Amino acid sequence: TYLYDSIYGPNGWRGGRYMNVTGNTIERANSMGIDSYAWNSTIENNVIRDVGVIANLGSSGMGCWATDLSYKCTDDGDGIRLKVDSTNFNFSGNNNTVQLNRLENIAHNGVDVFGHTNTVYRNVIDTPCAVKGDCGGVHSYGNSNLATTALFDLTIRENIILDSLGNREGNPPSLYSLLGYGLYFDNGSRNVILQGNIISGSTATG
């Protein structure tokens, strides 16, 4: 659903709105389970499993192109990613609900959120960070200025997050410790509400 030039508002990356992604089973995707710039949309009752399994990857890995060294691979392997356009974040990645999904064996973050006014509710996220480290069951990321960040008013309620591994194989010894979080509020996350989540088995911090 990616769109750049739009007749509605300024140009920028968009993903559609009033979308419903419901009742799907997604297995063995190499890069992302669901990847969207959508806004005012719902992702619910989906099963997403075995994302970014090393044994299934080809020469491009989890989504990085071997010939494009400028592409940074930090998000590849997510179960669900709600992305924003950095210059027009009010037209992407906001006012979405991610609920009642089951995510199992996810290479990187279970649910990765970059926009505002999103809700993550009653999902089961089992074994996120199965291949990568420095990630979590639910991860949020904004920018370095809390006043202007795109990530605010995030609600995370009644989710079950199990066994965030945080694999660091291939790193030098100084960075080898397992680094899996249950809930991971990264740079520039403002006004986050947590309520009634159950977290078990994180290697770093719940």
mmCIF file of C-alpha atoms in Angstrom:
data_model
loop_
_atom_site.group_PDB
_atom_site.id
_atom_site.type_symbol
_atom_site.label_atom_id
_atom_site.label_comp_id
_atom_site.label_asym_id
_atom_site.label_seq_id
_atom_site.Cartn_x
_atom_site.Cartn_y
_atom_site.Cartn_z
ATOM 1 C CA THR A 1 0.000 0.000 0.000
ATOM 2 C CA TYR A 2 2.978 2.334 -0.280
ATOM 3 C CA LEU A 3 2.289 5.658 -1.977
ATOM 4 C CA TYR A 4 4.489 8.729 -2.267
ATOM 5 C CA ASP A 5 2.716 11.351 -4.412
ATOM 6 C CA SER A 6 -0.715 12.086 -2.994
ATOM 7 C CA ILE A 7 -3.547 14.468 -3.825
ATOM 8 C CA TYR A 8 -4.342 14.607 -0.093
ATOM 9 C CA GLY A 9 -1.893 16.751 1.862
ATOM 10 C CA PRO A 10 1.819 17.157 1.127
ATOM 11 C CA ASN A 11 3.819 14.500 -0.681
ATOM 12 C CA GLY A 12 5.452 11.841 1.425
ATOM 13 C CA TRP A 13 5.311 8.129 2.151
ATOM 14 C CA ARG A 14 1.770 6.934 2.889
ATOM 15 C CA GLY A 15 0.200 3.543 3.407
ATOM 16 C CA GLY A 16 -3.533 4.078 3.049
ATOM 17 C CA ARG A 17 -6.097 4.638 5.780
ATOM 18 C CA TYR A 18 -9.231 2.922 7.075
ATOM 19 C CA MET A 19 -7.575 -0.390 6.239
ATOM 20 C CA ASN A 20 -8.329 -3.675 7.977
ATOM 21 C CA VAL A 21 -5.705 -6.432 7.933
ATOM 22 C CA THR A 22 -7.593 -9.283 9.563
ATOM 23 C CA GLY A 23 -7.480 -13.051 9.876
ATOM 24 C CA ASN A 24 -4.309 -13.774 7.915
ATOM 25 C CA THR A 25 -1.621 -16.381 8.515
ATOM 26 C CA ILE A 26 1.837 -15.192 7.483
ATOM 27 C CA GLU A 27 4.689 -17.686 7.740
ATOM 28 C CA ARG A 28 8.391 -17.619 6.875
ATOM 29 C CA ALA A 29 8.613 -14.070 5.506
ATOM 30 C CA ASN A 30 12.273 -13.105 5.222
ATOM 31 C CA SER A 31 12.038 -9.355 5.856
ATOM 32 C CA MET A 32 8.774 -8.328 7.602
ATOM 33 C CA GLY A 33 5.527 -10.020 8.523
ATOM 34 C CA ILE A 34 3.416 -6.870 7.982
ATOM 35 C CA ASP A 35 5.058 -3.591 6.965
ATOM 36 C CA SER A 36 2.876 -0.516 6.562
ATOM 37 C CA TYR A 37 2.680 3.278 6.565
ATOM 38 C CA ALA A 38 -1.083 2.980 7.159
ATOM 39 C CA TRP A 39 -3.032 5.303 9.443
ATOM 40 C CA ASN A 40 -6.483 5.048 11.031
ATOM 41 C CA SER A 41 -6.297 1.309 10.407
ATOM 42 C CA THR A 42 -6.612 -2.001 12.252
ATOM 43 C CA ILE A 43 -4.367 -5.072 12.257
ATOM 44 C CA GLU A 44 -6.076 -7.858 14.162
ATOM 45 C CA ASN A 45 -6.520 -11.616 14.533
ATOM 46 C CA ASN A 46 -3.475 -12.465 12.415
ATOM 47 C CA VAL A 47 -0.920 -15.208 13.011
ATOM 48 C CA ILE A 48 2.640 -14.249 12.059
ATOM 49 C CA ARG A 49 5.407 -16.765 12.604
ATOM 50 C CA ASP A 50 8.974 -17.645 11.638
ATOM 51 C CA VAL A 51 9.957 -14.217 10.288
ATOM 52 C CA GLY A 52 13.616 -13.864 9.278
ATOM 53 C CA VAL A 53 14.612 -17.464 9.982
ATOM 54 C CA ILE A 54 18.325 -17.703 9.161
ATOM 55 C CA ALA A 55 17.997 -21.062 7.394
ATOM 56 C CA ASN A 56 15.534 -19.538 4.909
ATOM 57 C CA LEU A 57 17.484 -16.416 3.958
ATOM 58 C CA GLY A 58 19.045 -15.900 0.532
ATOM 59 C CA SER A 59 21.885 -13.603 -0.480
ATOM 60 C CA SER A 60 19.862 -10.460 0.332
ATOM 61 C CA GLY A 61 19.386 -11.548 3.923
ATOM 62 C CA MET A 62 16.391 -10.097 5.770
ATOM 63 C CA GLY A 63 15.893 -7.308 3.241
ATOM 64 C CA CYS A 64 19.268 -5.646 2.876
ATOM 65 C CA TRP A 65 20.558 -5.442 -0.673
ATOM 66 C CA ALA A 66 24.138 -6.612 -0.968
ATOM 67 C CA THR A 67 24.903 -3.909 -3.564
ATOM 68 C CA ASP A 68 23.417 -1.008 -1.573
ATOM 69 C CA LEU A 69 25.710 -0.215 1.332
ATOM 70 C CA SER A 70 23.731 2.930 2.203
ATOM 71 C CA TYR A 71 20.687 0.897 3.252
ATOM 72 C CA LYS A 72 20.597 0.372 6.993
ATOM 73 C CA CYS A 73 19.103 -2.914 8.062
ATOM 74 C CA THR A 74 17.977 -1.948 11.542
ATOM 75 C CA ASP A 75 14.270 -2.803 11.181
ATOM 76 C CA ASP A 76 14.377 -5.920 9.021
ATOM 77 C CA GLY A 77 12.954 -8.980 10.707
ATOM 78 C CA ASP A 78 10.027 -7.213 12.438
ATOM 79 C CA GLY A 79 6.732 -9.037 12.877
ATOM 80 C CA ILE A 80 4.618 -5.878 12.410
ATOM 81 C CA ARG A 81 6.118 -2.471 11.603
ATOM 82 C CA LEU A 82 4.105 0.783 11.647
ATOM 83 C CA LYS A 83 6.386 3.183 9.811
ATOM 84 C CA VAL A 84 6.142 6.961 9.394
ATOM 85 C CA ASP A 85 7.354 9.447 6.824
ATOM 86 C CA SER A 86 9.862 11.540 8.736
ATOM 87 C CA THR A 87 8.650 14.816 7.195
ATOM 88 C CA ASN A 88 4.872 14.134 7.200
ATOM 89 C CA PHE A 89 4.198 11.918 10.186
ATOM 90 C CA ASN A 90 0.606 13.090 10.535
ATOM 91 C CA PHE A 91 -0.241 11.266 7.291
ATOM 92 C CA SER A 92 1.352 7.903 8.104
ATOM 93 C CA GLY A 93 1.773 5.420 10.916
ATOM 94 C CA ASN A 94 -0.703 6.957 13.377
ATOM 95 C CA ASN A 95 -4.073 6.175 14.991
ATOM 96 C CA ASN A 96 -3.738 2.442 14.337
ATOM 97 C CA THR A 97 -4.827 -0.492 16.492
ATOM 98 C CA VAL A 98 -2.802 -3.710 16.609
ATOM 99 C CA GLN A 99 -4.801 -6.244 18.569
ATOM 100 C CA LEU A 100 -5.492 -9.940 19.115
ATOM 101 C CA ASN A 101 -2.578 -11.074 16.948
ATOM 102 C CA ARG A 102 -0.249 -13.979 17.673
ATOM 103 C CA LEU A 103 3.403 -13.552 16.744
ATOM 104 C CA GLU A 104 5.845 -16.452 17.106
ATOM 105 C CA ASN A 105 9.579 -16.713 16.441
ATOM 106 C CA ILE A 106 10.219 -13.223 15.108
ATOM 107 C CA ALA A 107 13.775 -12.275 14.111
ATOM 108 C CA HIS A 108 13.637 -8.699 15.428
ATOM 109 C CA ASN A 109 10.873 -6.691 17.173
ATOM 110 C CA GLY A 110 7.459 -8.256 17.541
ATOM 111 C CA VAL A 111 5.615 -4.951 16.976
ATOM 112 C CA ASP A 112 7.678 -1.912 15.956
ATOM 113 C CA VAL A 113 5.958 1.488 16.245
ATOM 114 C CA PHE A 114 7.228 4.822 14.898
ATOM 115 C CA GLY A 115 4.102 7.027 14.851
ATOM 116 C CA HIS A 116 1.673 8.621 17.280
ATOM 117 C CA THR A 117 -1.660 7.616 18.841
ATOM 118 C CA ASN A 118 -1.278 3.890 18.271
ATOM 119 C CA THR A 119 -2.646 1.085 20.452
ATOM 120 C CA VAL A 120 -1.139 -2.375 20.930
ATOM 121 C CA TYR A 121 -3.747 -4.500 22.731
ATOM 122 C CA ARG A 122 -4.050 -8.145 23.761
ATOM 123 C CA ASN A 123 -1.451 -9.633 21.455
ATOM 124 C CA VAL A 124 0.618 -12.730 22.226
ATOM 125 C CA ILE A 125 4.247 -12.212 21.209
ATOM 126 C CA ASP A 126 6.261 -15.397 21.701
ATOM 127 C CA THR A 127 10.035 -15.348 21.086
ATOM 128 C CA PRO A 128 10.756 -11.975 19.513
ATOM 129 C CA CYS A 129 14.418 -11.062 18.957
ATOM 130 C CA ALA A 130 15.070 -14.652 17.888
ATOM 131 C CA VAL A 131 17.841 -13.666 15.448
ATOM 132 C CA LYS A 132 18.801 -10.048 16.277
ATOM 133 C CA GLY A 133 19.603 -8.211 19.486
ATOM 134 C CA ASP A 134 18.775 -4.825 20.974
ATOM 135 C CA CYS A 135 15.042 -5.293 20.326
ATOM 136 C CA GLY A 136 11.836 -6.277 22.103
ATOM 137 C CA GLY A 137 8.341 -7.660 22.046
ATOM 138 C CA VAL A 138 7.005 -4.129 21.471
ATOM 139 C CA HIS A 139 9.483 -1.421 20.413
ATOM 140 C CA SER A 140 8.905 2.308 19.886
ATOM 141 C CA TYR A 141 11.205 4.878 18.316
ATOM 142 C CA GLY A 142 10.821 8.601 17.717
ATOM 143 C CA ASN A 143 13.607 11.181 17.361
ATOM 144 C CA SER A 144 16.064 12.999 19.604
ATOM 145 C CA ASN A 145 13.692 15.873 20.432
ATOM 146 C CA LEU A 146 10.731 14.983 22.652
ATOM 147 C CA ALA A 147 8.944 18.194 21.634
ATOM 148 C CA THR A 148 8.945 17.293 17.928
ATOM 149 C CA THR A 149 9.038 13.487 18.000
ATOM 150 C CA ALA A 150 6.600 11.541 15.835
ATOM 151 C CA LEU A 151 6.213 8.916 18.599
ATOM 152 C CA PHE A 152 3.751 9.958 21.296
ATOM 153 C CA ASP A 153 0.468 8.827 22.878
ATOM 154 C CA LEU A 154 1.256 5.104 22.582
ATOM 155 C CA THR A 155 -0.938 2.696 24.560
ATOM 156 C CA ILE A 156 0.226 -0.858 25.279
ATOM 157 C CA ARG A 157 -2.352 -2.910 27.179
ATOM 158 C CA GLU A 158 -2.832 -6.521 28.242
ATOM 159 C CA ASN A 159 -0.276 -8.128 25.958
ATOM 160 C CA ILE A 160 1.604 -11.337 26.720
ATOM 161 C CA ILE A 161 5.291 -11.200 25.771
ATOM 162 C CA LEU A 162 7.409 -14.314 26.218
ATOM 163 C CA ASP A 163 11.106 -15.143 25.831
ATOM 164 C CA SER A 164 12.652 -12.087 24.165
ATOM 165 C CA LEU A 165 15.988 -13.644 23.264
ATOM 166 C CA GLY A 166 18.068 -10.751 21.897
ATOM 167 C CA ASN A 167 20.574 -12.856 20.010
ATOM 168 C CA ARG A 168 24.000 -11.171 19.620
ATOM 169 C CA GLU A 169 25.933 -13.888 17.767
ATOM 170 C CA GLY A 170 28.529 -12.472 15.398
ATOM 171 C CA ASN A 171 29.230 -9.444 17.591
ATOM 172 C CA PRO A 172 32.587 -8.763 19.263
ATOM 173 C CA PRO A 173 32.859 -9.917 22.897
ATOM 174 C CA SER A 174 32.116 -6.426 24.251
ATOM 175 C CA LEU A 175 28.671 -6.571 22.624
ATOM 176 C CA TYR A 176 27.940 -10.246 23.087
ATOM 177 C CA SER A 177 25.476 -10.129 26.002
ATOM 178 C CA LEU A 178 21.935 -11.159 25.093
ATOM 179 C CA LEU A 179 19.836 -8.017 24.712
ATOM 180 C CA GLY A 180 16.132 -8.867 24.499
ATOM 181 C CA TYR A 181 13.496 -6.632 26.096
ATOM 182 C CA GLY A 182 9.828 -7.209 26.730
ATOM 183 C CA LEU A 183 8.794 -3.584 26.189
ATOM 184 C CA TYR A 184 11.442 -1.328 24.666
ATOM 185 C CA PHE A 185 10.863 2.442 24.597
ATOM 186 C CA ASP A 186 13.648 3.806 22.480
ATOM 187 C CA ASN A 187 14.765 7.296 21.556
ATOM 188 C CA GLY A 188 12.076 9.997 21.679
ATOM 189 C CA SER A 189 9.116 7.960 22.971
ATOM 190 C CA ARG A 190 6.692 10.378 24.675
ATOM 191 C CA ASN A 191 3.464 9.794 26.628
ATOM 192 C CA VAL A 192 3.424 6.003 26.742
ATOM 193 C CA ILE A 193 0.722 4.196 28.751
ATOM 194 C CA LEU A 194 1.367 0.623 29.937
ATOM 195 C CA GLN A 195 -1.351 -1.401 31.582
ATOM 196 C CA GLY A 196 -1.813 -5.063 32.455
ATOM 197 C CA ASN A 197 0.934 -6.584 30.320
ATOM 198 C CA ILE A 198 2.469 -9.964 31.207
ATOM 199 C CA ILE A 199 6.168 -10.343 30.387
ATOM 200 C CA SER A 200 8.352 -13.385 31.048
ATOM 201 C CA GLY A 201 11.759 -14.618 29.954
ATOM 202 C CA SER A 202 13.395 -11.419 28.685
ATOM 203 C CA THR A 203 17.185 -11.760 28.625
ATOM 204 C CA ALA A 204 17.836 -8.081 29.386
ATOM 205 C CA THR A 205 14.842 -6.303 30.970
ATOM 206 C CA GLY A 206 11.121 -6.871 31.068
#
